[in-house]
Short mmCIF file of C-alpha atoms in Angstrom, two decimals:
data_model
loop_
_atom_site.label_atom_id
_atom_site.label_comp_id
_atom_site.label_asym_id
_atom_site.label_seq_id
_atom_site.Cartn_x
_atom_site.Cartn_y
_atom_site.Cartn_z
CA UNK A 167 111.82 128.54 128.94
CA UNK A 168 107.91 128.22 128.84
CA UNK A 169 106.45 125.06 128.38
CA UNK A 170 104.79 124.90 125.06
CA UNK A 171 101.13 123.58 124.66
CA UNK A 172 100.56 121.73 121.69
CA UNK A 173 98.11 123.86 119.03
CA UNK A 174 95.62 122.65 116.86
CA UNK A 175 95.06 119.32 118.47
CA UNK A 176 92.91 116.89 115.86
CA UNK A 177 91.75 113.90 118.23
CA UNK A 178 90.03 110.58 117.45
CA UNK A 179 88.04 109.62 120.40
CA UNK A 180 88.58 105.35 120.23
CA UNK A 181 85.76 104.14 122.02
CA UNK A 182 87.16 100.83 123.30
CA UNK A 183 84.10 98.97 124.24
CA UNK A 184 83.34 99.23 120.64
CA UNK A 185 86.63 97.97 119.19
CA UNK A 186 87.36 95.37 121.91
CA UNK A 187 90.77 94.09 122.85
CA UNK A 188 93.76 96.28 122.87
CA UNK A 189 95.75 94.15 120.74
CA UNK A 190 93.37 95.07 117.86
CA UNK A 191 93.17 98.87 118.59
CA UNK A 192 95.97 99.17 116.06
CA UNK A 193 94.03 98.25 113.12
CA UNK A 194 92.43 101.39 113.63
CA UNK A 195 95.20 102.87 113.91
CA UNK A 196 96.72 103.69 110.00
CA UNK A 197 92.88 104.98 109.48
CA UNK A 198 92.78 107.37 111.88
CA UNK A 199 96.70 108.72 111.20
CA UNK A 200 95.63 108.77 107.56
CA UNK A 201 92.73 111.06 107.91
CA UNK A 202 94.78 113.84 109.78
CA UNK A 203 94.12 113.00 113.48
CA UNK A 204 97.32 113.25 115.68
CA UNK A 205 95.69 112.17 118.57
CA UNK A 206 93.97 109.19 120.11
CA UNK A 207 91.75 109.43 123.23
CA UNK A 208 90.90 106.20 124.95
CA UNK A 209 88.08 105.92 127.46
CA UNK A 210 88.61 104.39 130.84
CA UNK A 211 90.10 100.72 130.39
CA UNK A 212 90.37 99.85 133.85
CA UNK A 213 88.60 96.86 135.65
CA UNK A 214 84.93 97.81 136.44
CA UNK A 215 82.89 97.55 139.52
CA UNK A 216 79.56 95.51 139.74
CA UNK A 217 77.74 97.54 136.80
CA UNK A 218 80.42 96.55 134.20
CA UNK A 219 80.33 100.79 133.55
CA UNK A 220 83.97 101.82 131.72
CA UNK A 221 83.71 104.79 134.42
CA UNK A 222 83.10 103.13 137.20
CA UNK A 223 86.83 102.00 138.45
CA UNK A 224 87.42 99.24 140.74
CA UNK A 225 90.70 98.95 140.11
CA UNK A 226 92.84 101.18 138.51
CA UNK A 227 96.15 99.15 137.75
CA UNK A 228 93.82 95.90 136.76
CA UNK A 229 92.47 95.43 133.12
CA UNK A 230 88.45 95.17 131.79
CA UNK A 231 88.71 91.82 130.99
CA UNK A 232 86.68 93.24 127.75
CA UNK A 233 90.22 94.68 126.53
CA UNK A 234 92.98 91.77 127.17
CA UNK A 235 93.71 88.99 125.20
CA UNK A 236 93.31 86.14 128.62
CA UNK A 237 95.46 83.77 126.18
CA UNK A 238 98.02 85.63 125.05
CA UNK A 239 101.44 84.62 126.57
CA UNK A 240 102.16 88.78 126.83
CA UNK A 241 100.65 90.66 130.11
CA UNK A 242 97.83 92.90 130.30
CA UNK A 243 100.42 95.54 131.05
CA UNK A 244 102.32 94.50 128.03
CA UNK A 245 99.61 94.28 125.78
CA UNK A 246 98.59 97.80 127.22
CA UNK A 247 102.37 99.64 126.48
CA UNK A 248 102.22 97.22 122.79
CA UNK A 249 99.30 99.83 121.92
CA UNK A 250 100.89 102.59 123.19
CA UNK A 251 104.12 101.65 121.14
CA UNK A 252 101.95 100.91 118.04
CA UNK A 253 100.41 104.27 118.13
CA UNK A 254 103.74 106.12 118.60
CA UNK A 255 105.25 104.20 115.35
CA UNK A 256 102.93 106.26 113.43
CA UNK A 257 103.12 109.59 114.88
CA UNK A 258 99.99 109.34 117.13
CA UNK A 259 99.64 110.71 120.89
CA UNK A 260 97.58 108.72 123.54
CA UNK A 261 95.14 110.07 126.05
CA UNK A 262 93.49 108.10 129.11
CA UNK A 263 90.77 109.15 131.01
CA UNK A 264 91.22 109.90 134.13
CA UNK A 265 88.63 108.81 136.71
CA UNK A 266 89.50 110.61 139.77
CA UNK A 267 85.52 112.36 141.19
CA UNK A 268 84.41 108.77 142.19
CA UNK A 269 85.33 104.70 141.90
CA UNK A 270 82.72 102.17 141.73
CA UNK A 271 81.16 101.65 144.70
CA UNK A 272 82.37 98.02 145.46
CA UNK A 273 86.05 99.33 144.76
CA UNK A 274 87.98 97.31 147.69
CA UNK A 275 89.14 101.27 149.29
CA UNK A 276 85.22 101.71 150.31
CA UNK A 277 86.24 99.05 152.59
CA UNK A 278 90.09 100.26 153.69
CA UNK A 279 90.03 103.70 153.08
CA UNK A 280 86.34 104.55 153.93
CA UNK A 281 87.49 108.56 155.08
CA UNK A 282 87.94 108.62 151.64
CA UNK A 283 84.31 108.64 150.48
CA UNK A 284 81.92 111.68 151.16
CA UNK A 285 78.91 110.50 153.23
CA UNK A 286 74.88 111.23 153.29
CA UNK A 287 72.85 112.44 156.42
CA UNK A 288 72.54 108.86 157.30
CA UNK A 289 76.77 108.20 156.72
CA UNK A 290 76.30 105.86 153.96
CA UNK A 291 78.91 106.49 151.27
CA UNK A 292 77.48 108.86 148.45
CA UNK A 293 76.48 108.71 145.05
CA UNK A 294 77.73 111.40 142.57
CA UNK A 295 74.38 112.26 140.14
CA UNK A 296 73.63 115.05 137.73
CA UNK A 297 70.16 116.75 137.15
CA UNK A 298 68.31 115.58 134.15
CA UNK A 299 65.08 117.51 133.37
CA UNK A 300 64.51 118.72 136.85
CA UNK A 301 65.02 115.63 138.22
CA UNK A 302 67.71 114.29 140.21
CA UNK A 303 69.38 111.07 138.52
CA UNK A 304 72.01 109.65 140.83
CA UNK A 305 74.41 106.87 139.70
CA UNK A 306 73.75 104.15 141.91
CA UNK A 307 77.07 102.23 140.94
CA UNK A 308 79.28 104.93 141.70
CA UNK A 309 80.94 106.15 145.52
CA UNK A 310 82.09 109.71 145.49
CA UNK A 311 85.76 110.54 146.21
CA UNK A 312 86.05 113.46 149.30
CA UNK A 313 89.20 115.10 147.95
CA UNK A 314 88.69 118.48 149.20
CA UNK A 315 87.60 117.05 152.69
CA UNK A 316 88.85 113.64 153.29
CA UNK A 317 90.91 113.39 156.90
CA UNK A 318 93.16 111.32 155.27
CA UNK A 319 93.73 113.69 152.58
CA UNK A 320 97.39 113.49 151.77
CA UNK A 321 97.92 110.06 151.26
CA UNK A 322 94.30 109.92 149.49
CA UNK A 323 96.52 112.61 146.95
CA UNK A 324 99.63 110.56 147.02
CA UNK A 325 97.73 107.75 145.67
CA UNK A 326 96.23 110.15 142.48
CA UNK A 327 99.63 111.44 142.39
CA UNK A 328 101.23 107.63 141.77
CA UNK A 329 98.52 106.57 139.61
CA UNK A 330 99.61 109.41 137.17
CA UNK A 331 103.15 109.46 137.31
CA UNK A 332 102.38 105.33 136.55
CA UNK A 333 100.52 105.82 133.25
CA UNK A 334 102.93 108.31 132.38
CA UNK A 335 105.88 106.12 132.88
CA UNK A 336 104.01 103.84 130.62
CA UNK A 337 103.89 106.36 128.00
CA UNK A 338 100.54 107.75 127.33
CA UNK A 339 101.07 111.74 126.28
CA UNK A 340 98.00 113.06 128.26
CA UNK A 341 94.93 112.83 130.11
CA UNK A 342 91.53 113.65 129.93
CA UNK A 343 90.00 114.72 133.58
CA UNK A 344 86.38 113.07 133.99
CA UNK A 345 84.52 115.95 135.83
CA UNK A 346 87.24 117.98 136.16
CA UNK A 347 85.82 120.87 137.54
CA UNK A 348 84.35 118.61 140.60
CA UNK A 349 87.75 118.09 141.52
CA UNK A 350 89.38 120.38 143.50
CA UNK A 351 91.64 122.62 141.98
CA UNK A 352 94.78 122.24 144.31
CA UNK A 353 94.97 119.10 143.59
CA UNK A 354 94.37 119.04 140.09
CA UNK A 355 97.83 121.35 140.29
CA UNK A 356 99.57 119.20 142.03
CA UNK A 357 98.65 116.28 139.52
CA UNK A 358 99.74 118.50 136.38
CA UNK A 359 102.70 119.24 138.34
CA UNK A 360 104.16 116.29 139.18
CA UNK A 361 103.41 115.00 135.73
CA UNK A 362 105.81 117.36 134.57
CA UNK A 363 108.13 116.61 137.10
CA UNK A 364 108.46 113.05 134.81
CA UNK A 365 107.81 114.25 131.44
CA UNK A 366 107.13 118.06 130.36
CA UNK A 367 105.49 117.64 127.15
CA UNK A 368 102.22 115.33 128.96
CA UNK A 369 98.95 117.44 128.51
CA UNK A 370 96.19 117.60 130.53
CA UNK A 371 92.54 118.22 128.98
CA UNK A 372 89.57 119.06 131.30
CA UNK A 373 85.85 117.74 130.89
CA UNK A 374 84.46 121.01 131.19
CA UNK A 375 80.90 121.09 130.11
CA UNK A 376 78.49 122.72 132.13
CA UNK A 377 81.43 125.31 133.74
CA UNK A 378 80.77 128.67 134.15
CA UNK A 379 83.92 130.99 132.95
CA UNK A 380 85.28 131.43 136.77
CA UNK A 381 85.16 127.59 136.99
CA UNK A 382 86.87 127.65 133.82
CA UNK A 383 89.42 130.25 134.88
CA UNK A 384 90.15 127.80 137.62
CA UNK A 385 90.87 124.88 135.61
CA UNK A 386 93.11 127.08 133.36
CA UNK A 387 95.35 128.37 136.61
CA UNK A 388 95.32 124.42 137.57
CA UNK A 389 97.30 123.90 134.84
CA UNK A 390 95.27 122.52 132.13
CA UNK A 391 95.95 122.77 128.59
CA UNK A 392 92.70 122.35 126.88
CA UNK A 393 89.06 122.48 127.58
CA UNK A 394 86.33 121.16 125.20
CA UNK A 395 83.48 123.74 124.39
CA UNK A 396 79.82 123.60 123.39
CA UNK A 397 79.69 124.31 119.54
CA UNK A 398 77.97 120.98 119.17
CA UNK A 399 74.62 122.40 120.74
CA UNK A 400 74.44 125.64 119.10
CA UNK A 401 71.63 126.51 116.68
CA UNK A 402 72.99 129.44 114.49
CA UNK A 403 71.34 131.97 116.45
CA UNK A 404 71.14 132.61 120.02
CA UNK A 405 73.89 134.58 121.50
CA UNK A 406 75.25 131.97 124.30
CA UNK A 407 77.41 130.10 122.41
CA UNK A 408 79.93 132.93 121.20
CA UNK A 409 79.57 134.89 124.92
CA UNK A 410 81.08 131.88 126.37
CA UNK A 411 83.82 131.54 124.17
CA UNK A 412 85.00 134.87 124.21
CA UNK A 413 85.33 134.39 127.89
CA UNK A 414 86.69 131.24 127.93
CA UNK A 415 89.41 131.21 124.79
CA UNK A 416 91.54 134.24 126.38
CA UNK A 417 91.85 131.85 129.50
CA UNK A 418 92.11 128.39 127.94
CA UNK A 419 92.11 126.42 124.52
CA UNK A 420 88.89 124.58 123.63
CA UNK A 421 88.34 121.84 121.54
CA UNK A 422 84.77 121.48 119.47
CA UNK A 423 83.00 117.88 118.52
CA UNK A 424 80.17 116.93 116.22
CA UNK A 425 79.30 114.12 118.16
CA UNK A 426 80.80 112.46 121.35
CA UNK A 427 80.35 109.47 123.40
CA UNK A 428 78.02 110.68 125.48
CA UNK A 429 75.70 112.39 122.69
CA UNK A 430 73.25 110.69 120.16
CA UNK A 431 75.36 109.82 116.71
CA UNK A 432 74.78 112.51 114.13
CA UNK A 433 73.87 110.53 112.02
CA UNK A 434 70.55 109.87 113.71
CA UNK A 435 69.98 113.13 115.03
CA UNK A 436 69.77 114.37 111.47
CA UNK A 437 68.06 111.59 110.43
CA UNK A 438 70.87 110.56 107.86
CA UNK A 439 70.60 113.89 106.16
CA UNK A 440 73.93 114.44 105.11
CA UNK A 441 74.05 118.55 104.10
CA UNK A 442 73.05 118.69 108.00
CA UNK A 443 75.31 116.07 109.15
CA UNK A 444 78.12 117.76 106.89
CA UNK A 445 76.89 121.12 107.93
CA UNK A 446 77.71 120.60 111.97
CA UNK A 447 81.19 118.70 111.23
CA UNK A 448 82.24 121.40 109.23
CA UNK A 449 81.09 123.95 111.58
CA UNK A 450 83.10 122.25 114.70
CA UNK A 451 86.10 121.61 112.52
CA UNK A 452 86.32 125.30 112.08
CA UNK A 453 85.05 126.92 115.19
CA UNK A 454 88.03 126.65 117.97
CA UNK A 455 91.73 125.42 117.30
CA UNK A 456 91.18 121.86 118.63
CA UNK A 457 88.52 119.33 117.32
CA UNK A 458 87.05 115.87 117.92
CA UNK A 459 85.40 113.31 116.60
CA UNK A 460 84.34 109.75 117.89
CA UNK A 461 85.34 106.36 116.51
CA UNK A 462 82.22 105.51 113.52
CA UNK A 463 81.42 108.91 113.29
CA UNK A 464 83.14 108.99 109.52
CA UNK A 465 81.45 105.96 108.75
CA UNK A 466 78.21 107.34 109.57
CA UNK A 467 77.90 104.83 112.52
CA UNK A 468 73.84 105.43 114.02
CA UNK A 469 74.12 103.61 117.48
CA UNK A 470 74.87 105.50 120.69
CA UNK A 471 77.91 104.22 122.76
CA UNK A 472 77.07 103.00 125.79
CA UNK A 473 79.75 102.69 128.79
CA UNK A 474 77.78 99.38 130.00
CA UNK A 475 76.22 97.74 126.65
CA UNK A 476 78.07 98.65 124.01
CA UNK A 477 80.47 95.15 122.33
CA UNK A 478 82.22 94.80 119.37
CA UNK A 479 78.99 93.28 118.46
CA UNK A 480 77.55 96.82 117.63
CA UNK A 481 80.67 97.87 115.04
CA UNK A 482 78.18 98.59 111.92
CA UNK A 483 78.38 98.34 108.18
CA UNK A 484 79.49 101.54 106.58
CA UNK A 485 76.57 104.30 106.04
CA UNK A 486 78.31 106.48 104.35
CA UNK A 487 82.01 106.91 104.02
CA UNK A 488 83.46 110.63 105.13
CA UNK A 489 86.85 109.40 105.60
CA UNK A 490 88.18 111.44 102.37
CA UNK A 491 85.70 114.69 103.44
CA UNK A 492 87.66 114.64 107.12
CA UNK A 493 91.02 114.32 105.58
CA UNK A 494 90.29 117.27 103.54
CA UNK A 495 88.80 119.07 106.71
CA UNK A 496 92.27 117.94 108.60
CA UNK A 497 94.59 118.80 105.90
CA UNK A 498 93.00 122.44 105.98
CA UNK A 499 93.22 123.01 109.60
CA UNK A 500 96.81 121.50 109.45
CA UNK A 501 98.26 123.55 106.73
CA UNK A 502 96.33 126.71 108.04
CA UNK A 503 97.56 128.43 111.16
CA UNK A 504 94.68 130.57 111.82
CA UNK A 505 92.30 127.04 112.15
CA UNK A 506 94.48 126.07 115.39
CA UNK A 507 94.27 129.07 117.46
CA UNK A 508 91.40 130.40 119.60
CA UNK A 509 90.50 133.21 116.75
CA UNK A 510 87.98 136.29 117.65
CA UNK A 511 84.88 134.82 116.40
CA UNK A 512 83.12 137.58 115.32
CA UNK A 513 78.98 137.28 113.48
CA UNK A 514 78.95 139.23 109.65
CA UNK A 515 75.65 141.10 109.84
CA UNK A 516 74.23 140.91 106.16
CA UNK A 517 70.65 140.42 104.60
CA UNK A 518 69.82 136.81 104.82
CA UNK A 519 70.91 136.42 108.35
CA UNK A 520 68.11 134.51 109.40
CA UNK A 521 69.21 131.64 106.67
CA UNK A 522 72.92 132.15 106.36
CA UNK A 523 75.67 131.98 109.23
CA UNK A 524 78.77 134.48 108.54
CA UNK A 525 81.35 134.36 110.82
CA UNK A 526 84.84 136.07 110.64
CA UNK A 527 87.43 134.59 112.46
CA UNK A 528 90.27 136.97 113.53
CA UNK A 529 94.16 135.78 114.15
CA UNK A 530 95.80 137.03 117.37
CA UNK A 531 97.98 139.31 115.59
CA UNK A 532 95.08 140.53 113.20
CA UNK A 533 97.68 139.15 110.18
CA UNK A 534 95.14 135.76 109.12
CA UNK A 535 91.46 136.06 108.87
CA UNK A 536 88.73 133.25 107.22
CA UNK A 537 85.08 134.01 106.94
CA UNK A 538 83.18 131.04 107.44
CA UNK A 539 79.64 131.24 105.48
CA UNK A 540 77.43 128.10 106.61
CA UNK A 541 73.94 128.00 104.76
CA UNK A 542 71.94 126.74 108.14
CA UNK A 543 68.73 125.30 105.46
CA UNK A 544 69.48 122.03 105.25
CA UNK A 545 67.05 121.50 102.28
CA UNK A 546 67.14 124.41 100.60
CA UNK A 547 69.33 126.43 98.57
CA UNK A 548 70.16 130.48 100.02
CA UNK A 549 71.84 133.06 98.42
CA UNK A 550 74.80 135.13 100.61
CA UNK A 551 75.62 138.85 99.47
CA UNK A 552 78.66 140.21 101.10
CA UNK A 553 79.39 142.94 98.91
CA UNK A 554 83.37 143.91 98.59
CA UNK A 555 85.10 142.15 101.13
CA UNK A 556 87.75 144.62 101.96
CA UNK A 557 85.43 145.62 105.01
CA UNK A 558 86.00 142.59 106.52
CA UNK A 559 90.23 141.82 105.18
CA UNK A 560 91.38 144.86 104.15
CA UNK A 561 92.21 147.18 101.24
CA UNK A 562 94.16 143.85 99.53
CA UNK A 563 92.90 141.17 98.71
CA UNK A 564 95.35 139.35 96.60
CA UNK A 565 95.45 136.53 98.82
CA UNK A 566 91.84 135.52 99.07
CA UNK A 567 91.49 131.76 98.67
CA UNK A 568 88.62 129.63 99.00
CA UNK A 569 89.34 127.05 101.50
CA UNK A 570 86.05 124.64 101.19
CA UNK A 571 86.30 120.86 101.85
CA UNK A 572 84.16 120.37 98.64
CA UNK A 573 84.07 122.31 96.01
CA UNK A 574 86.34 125.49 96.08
CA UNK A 575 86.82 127.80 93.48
CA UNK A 576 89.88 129.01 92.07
CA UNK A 577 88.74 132.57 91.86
CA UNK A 578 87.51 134.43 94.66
CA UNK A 579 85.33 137.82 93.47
CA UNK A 580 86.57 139.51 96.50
CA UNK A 581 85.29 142.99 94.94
CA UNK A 582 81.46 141.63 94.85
CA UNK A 583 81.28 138.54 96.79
CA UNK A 584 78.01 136.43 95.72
CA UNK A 585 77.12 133.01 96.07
CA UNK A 586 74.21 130.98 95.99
CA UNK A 587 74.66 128.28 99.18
CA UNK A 588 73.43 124.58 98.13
CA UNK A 589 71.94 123.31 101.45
CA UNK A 590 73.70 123.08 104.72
CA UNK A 591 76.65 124.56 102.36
CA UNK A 592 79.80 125.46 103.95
CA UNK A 593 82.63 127.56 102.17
CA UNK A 594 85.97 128.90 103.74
CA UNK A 595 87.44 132.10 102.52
CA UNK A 596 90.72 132.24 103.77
CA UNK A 597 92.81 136.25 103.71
CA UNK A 598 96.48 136.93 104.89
CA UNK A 599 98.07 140.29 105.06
#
């Protein structure tokens, strides 16, 4: 029998340098179950090198001292499978990152397993990096694992291969690979693998930004489950976003965001305008059949996360409150098959195009279809035409429903659809056959 991937995956991303020690992770907990997430993804918790950076490891069974309680009677470890336990009272899954490209340079295995690093021209151990406007930025604080090359390769695999099977015995439900695509494949495979070996129902999710579609193909065959994708940059218009999906979702679920740890808050980038701010969630939530959203994000939270500087210290009053407007989103993609699949995403050609997005999303067995009409003007109202929307259904339309987070109506003119968008609108009309 097949092993069966998990659809429509609704995941909380709980920064932890924001909410501190673990034994206080579960007061976030009832929130997060309540507005319609299932699962939790935790960024890396281990202890950090020099730089104090969550994703630079220097020891991967040791604690950030950021996240223990050093009085408590109970042991890091302890406090660590209390969480886990906490979460799985209420029907939530766990995710750790896992940090396998690179450790922090000062990690004690630059010193007894140095075959294990790559090297530069002049053989000092190498920093990983990443281009940032044409320039190259390297990460100073970081030594960069040789898995594809190391001489000591095998037992440099072994030890990947016990650190999962160890956080899996400890009961988180998945992982999420840091720069998963920098990581070679084979052993990515044996990983997923053996973590099945222990417990069949773990999931794997790939960091997959920046892939092209054969690098994505090869994460897929690796064994991964999910991939996220890049709705969060689109702008309405330019072709790239929907060319890559349409390579990528025949090959591998993806999983949209708003906002991420990495990214500047929404509600900053918008500049606290909520019809934008409401605009882009609703557009992730309803793009591919998984979706994320960081910790403060409903809350309207304006401070970037930092994996060095952010504390507890920076948890900030409420903005605005979209806890009730993400239930609603949740409920809907919960209750509604066709919102937790990777649909044909298909652009409506009408007569305000340049102000109005319409985009028909298509079940695999052609049964469910949604149109999803976004008014992209922010700040001012624009009026959508579709005419009779048996083009786009079918002859029947007895089962239209509008599907919108706020306001839908109760009657859908399916003969003659018209509607006048308030800004950044979003409505959902839902069809089955």
């Amino acid at each position: 029998m097949a092993r069966q991937i998990p659809q429509n995956v609704r995941m909380y991303n709980l920064f932890p340098r924001l909410v501190g020690r673990m034994e206080n992770w579960s007061i976030h907990f009832d929130r997060i179950k309540e507005m319609g997430f299932e699962w939790i993804y935790i960024n890396p918790f281990h202890y950090p090198g020099f730089s104090g950076s969550l994703y630079a490891p220097k020891d991967y069974y040791d604690f950030n001292p950021m996240f223990i309680n050093p009085n408590s009677l109970v042991p890091p470890v302890r406090q660590m499978e209390n969480m886990i336990e906490e979460a799985h009272k209420r029907g939530l899954k766990v995710v750790m990152d896992l940090v396998i490209n690179h450790t922090a340079k000062d990690h004690p295995f630059v010193r007894i397993h140095p075959e294990w690093y790559k090297r530069d021209e002049k053989g000092e151990v190498k920093s990983p990096g990443a281009w940032d406007n044409g320039h190259w930025v390297e990460w100073g604080d970081l030594a960069e694992i040789d898995n594809e090359n190391s001489p000591d390769r095998e037992n440099l695999w072994k030890y990947w291969e016990d650190l999962v099977l160890y956080y899996t015995d400890k009961g988180f439900d998945g992982f999420r690979a840091d720069a998963a695509y920098q990581v070679p494949s084979e052993l990515w495979k044996r990983l997923i693998e053996v973590a099945h070996t222990k417990r069949e129902d773990v999931v794997f999710f790939a960091e997959s930004l920046g892939c092209t579609p054969q690098q994505t193909l090869t994460l897929a065959e690796s064994g991964f489950d999910y991939i996220f994708n890049s709705s969060k940059w689109w702008n309405y218009r330019d072709p790239w976003l929907f060319e890559q999906y349409n390579q990528t979702r025949v090959i591998c679920p993806s999983i949209s965001f708003p906002e991420s740890h990495d990214t500047m808050r929404l509600a900053m980038e918008m500049k606290n305008h909520l019809p934008a701010i409401k605009q882009r969630i609703q557009f992730t939530a309803f793009f591919s059949s998984g979706w994320m959203i960081p910790v403060g994000m409903e809350y309207g939270f304006r401070k970037k996360t930092d994996v060095v500087f952010t504390t507890p210290h920076d948890w900030e009053p409420v903005n605005y409150d979209l806890t009730s407007f993400i239930t609603q989103i949740n409920r809907i993609r919960q209750k509604y098959s066709l919102f937790g699949e990777e649909t044909e995403n298909i652009i409506i050609s009408h007569d305000n195009m340049h102000n109005v997005l319409v985009m028909l999303k298509v079940s695999s067995d052609k049964k469910t279809k949604a149109l999803v009409i976004l008014n992209q003007d922010t700040f001012n109202m624009q009026k959508v035409n579709l005419g009779h929307l048996g083009q786009y259904f079918g002859p029947s339309l007895v089962s239209l429903e509008d599907l919108s987070p706020e306001n839908p109506q109760s009657y859908v003119p399916g003969e003659n659809y018209e509607y006048l968008l308030n800004p950044g609108e979003v409505r959902i009309i839902h069809w089955r056959a």
